[in-house]
Tab-separated table of C-alpha atoms in Angstrom:
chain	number	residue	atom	x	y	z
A	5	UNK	CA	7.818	19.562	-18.738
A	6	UNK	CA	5.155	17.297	-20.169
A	7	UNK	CA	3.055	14.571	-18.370
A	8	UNK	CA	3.948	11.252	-17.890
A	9	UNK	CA	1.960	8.364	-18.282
A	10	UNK	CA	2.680	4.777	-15.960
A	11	UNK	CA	1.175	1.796	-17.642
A	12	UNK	CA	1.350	-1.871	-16.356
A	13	UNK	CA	4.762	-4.255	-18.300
A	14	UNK	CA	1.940	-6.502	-19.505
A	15	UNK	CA	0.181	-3.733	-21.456
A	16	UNK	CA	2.796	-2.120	-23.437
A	17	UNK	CA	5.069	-3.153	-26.495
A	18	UNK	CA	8.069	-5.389	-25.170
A	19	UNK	CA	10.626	-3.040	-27.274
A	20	UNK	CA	10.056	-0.351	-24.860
A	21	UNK	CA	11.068	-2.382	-22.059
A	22	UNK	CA	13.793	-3.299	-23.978
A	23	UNK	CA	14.830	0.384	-24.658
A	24	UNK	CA	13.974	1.009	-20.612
A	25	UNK	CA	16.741	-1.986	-19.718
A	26	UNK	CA	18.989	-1.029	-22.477
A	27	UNK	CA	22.166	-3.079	-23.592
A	28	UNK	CA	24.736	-1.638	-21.077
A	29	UNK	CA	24.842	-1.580	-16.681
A	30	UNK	CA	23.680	-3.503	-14.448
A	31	UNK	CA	19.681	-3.183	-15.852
A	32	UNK	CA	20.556	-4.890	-18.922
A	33	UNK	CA	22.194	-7.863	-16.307
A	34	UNK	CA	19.160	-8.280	-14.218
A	35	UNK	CA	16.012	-7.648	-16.124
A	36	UNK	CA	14.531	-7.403	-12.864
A	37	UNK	CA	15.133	-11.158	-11.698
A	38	UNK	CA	18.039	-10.516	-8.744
A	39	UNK	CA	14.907	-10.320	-5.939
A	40	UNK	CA	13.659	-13.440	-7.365
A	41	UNK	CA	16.168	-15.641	-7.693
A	42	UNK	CA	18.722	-17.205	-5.268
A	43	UNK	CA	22.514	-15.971	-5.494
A	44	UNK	CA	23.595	-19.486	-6.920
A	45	UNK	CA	20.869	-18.774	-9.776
A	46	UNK	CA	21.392	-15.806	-10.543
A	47	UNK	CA	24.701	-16.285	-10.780
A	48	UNK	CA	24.359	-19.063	-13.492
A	49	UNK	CA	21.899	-17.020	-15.434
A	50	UNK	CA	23.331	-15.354	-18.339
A	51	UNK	CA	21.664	-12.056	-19.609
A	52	UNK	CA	19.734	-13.460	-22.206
A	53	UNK	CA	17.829	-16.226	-20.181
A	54	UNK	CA	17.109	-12.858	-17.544
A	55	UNK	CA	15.811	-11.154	-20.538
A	56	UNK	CA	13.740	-13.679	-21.432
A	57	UNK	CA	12.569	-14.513	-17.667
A	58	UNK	CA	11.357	-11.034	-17.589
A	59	UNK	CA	9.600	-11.135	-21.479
A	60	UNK	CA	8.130	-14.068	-20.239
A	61	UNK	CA	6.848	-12.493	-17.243
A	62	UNK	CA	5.698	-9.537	-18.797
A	63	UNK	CA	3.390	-11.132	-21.186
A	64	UNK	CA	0.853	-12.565	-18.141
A	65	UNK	CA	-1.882	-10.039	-18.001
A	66	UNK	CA	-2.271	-11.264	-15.075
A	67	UNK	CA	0.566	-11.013	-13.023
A	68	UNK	CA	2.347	-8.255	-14.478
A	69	UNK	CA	5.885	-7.963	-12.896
A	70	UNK	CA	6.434	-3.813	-12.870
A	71	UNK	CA	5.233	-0.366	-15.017
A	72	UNK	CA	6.577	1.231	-17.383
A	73	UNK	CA	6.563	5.413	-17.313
A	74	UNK	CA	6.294	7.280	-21.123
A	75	UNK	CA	7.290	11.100	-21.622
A	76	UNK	CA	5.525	11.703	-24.831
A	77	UNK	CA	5.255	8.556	-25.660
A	78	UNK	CA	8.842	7.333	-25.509
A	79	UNK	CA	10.062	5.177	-22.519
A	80	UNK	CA	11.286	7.045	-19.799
A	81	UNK	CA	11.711	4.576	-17.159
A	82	UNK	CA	10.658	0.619	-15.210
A	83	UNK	CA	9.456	-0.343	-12.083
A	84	UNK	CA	9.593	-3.630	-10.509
A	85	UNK	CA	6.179	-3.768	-8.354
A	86	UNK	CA	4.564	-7.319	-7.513
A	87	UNK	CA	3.123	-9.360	-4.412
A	88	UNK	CA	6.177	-9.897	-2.211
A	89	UNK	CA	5.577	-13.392	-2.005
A	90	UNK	CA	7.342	-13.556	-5.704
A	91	UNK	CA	10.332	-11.889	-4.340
A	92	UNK	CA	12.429	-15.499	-3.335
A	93	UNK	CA	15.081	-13.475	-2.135
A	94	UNK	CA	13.414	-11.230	0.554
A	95	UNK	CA	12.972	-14.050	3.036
A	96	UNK	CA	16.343	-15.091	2.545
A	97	UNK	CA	18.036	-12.189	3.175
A	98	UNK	CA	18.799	-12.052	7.181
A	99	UNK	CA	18.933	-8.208	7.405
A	100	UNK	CA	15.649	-7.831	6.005
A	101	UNK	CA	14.418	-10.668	6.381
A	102	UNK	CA	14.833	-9.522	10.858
A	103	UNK	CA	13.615	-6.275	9.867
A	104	UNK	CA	9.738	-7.577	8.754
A	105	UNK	CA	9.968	-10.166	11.893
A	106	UNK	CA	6.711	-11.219	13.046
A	107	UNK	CA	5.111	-10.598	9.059
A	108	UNK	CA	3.194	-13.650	7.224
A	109	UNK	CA	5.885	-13.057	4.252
A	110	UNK	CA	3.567	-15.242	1.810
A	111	UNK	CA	1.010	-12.345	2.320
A	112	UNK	CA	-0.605	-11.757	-0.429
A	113	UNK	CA	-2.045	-8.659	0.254
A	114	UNK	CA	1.514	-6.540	0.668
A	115	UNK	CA	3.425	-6.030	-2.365
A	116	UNK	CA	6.834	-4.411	-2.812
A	117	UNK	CA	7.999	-2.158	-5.144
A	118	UNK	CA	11.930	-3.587	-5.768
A	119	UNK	CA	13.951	-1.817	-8.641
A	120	UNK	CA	13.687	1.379	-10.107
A	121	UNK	CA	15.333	1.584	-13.999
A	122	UNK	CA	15.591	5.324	-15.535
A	123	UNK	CA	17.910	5.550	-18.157
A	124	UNK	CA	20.370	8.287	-17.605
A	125	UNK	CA	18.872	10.709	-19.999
A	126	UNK	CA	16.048	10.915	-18.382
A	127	UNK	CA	17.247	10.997	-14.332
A	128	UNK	CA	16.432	14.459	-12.723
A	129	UNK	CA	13.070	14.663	-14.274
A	130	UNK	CA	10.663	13.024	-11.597
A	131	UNK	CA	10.436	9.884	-13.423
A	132	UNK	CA	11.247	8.058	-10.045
A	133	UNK	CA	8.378	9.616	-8.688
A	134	UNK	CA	5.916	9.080	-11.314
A	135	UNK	CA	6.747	5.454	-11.341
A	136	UNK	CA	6.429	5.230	-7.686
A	137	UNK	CA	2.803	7.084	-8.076
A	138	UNK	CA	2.208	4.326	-11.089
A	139	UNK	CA	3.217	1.299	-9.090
A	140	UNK	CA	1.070	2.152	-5.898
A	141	UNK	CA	-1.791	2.287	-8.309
A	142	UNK	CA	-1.175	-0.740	-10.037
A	143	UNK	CA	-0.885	-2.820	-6.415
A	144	UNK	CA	-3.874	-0.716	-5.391
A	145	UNK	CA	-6.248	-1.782	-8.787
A	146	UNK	CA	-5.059	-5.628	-8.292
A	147	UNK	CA	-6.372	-5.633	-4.216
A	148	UNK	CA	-3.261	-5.151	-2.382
A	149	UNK	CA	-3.597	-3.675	1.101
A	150	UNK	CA	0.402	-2.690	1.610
A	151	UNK	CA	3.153	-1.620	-0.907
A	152	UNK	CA	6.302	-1.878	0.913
A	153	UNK	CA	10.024	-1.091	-0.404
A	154	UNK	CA	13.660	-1.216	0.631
A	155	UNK	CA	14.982	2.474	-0.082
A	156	UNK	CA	18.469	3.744	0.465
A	157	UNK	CA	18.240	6.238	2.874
A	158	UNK	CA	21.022	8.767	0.964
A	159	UNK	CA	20.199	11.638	3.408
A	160	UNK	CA	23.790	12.999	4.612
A	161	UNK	CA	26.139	10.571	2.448
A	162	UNK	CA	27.029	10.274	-0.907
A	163	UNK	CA	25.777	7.332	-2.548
A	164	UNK	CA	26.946	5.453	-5.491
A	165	UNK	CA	24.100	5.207	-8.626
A	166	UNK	CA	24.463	1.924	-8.767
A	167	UNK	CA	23.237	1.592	-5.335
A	168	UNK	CA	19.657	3.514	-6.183
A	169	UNK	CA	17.801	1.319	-7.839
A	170	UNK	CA	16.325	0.616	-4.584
A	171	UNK	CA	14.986	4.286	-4.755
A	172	UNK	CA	15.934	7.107	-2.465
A	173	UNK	CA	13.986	7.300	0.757
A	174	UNK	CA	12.727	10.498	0.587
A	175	UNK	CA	10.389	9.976	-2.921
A	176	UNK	CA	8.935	7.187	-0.652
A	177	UNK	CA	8.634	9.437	2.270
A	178	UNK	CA	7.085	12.073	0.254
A	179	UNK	CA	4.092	10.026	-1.289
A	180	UNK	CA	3.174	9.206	2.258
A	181	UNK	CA	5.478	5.983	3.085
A	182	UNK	CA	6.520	4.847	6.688
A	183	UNK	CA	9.967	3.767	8.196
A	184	UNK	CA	8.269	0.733	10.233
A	185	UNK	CA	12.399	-0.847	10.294
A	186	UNK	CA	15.571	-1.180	9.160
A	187	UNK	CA	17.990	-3.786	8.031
A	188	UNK	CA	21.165	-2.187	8.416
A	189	UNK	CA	21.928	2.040	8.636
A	190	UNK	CA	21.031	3.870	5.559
A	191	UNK	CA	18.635	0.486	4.365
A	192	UNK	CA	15.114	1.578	5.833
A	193	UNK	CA	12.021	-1.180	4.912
A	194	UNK	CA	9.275	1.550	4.562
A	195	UNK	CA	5.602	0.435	4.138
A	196	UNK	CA	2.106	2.631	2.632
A	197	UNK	CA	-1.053	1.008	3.790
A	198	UNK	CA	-3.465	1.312	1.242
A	199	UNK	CA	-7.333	2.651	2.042
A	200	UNK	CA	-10.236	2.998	-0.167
């Protein structure tokens, strides 16, 4: 199986985020905009103002909003990675919100890695896991001290697919994340502090 490459949304053509998202699911309904918005808007947002929140988004060099893995240079997979102060929805969500009690949640030094997008074609393959590599590095390059997530613990239970876009706690467990809470069973809030 070849390499993968991870590059930053900003830095890559917007068609292959397109072709990531795809026109079908639940991807191609968010555009990675459900932890930013509040239910009420996203509710009202159709699929084309998402898409174009997330175009938007993606074009700020700056502030990129998630990476992009390529298998031979074809998309293989998104992302969503950015300071978890941009996430509106993580302080008002009770259950997590409980779990990172005590936490300055405008931090800018702790970013979260949100969504994972693989188109199923390319599921089985590790692409998860490269992303997850990719995103750490990203958060890492742009100063951030923490990457912290909100896997679905699936050890024991069947879970639905629609359900793992959160990611499966065991790739974060195996590139060195923490369980430092939990918002409910099976919802762990894991956390990687970053060194060096």
């Amino acid at each position: 199986m070849s390499a993968m490459q991870v590059v930053p949304a900003h830095a890559v053509p917007w068609d292959d985020v397109v072709a990531v998202f795809g026109t079908r699911g639940d991807a191609a309904h968010c555009w990675c905009q459900w932890w930013k918005l509040g239910n009420a808007d996203f509710r009202a947002a159709n699929d084309v103002e998402m898409c174009d929140a997330l175009h938007a988004q993606a074009g700020d060099a700056g502030s990129s909003p998630g990476v992009v893995a390529y298998r031979d240079g074809v998309p293989v997979g998104w992302c969503g990675v950015e300071p978890r102060r941009r996430y509106a929805r993580i302080p008002r969500t009770r259950a997590l919100a409980a779990a990172l009690d005590g936490q300055d949640l405008d931090d800018v030094g702790v970013w979260s890695v949100v969504c994972f997008v693989v188109p199923r074609e390319h599921r089985g393959k590790g692409v998860t896991r490269a992303l997850l590599t990719g995103a750490v590095e990203v958060a890492r390059d742009a100063g951030a001290r923490v990457v912290e997530a909100y896997p679905i613990d699936t050890a024991g239970r069947r879970v639905p697919s629609a359900d793992l876009y959160h990611g499966p706690l065991g790739v974060f467990t195996d590139a060195g994340f923490d369980v430092v809470g939990w918002q409910r069973p099976g919802r762990p809030v894991v956390r990687l502090e970053l060194v060096g």
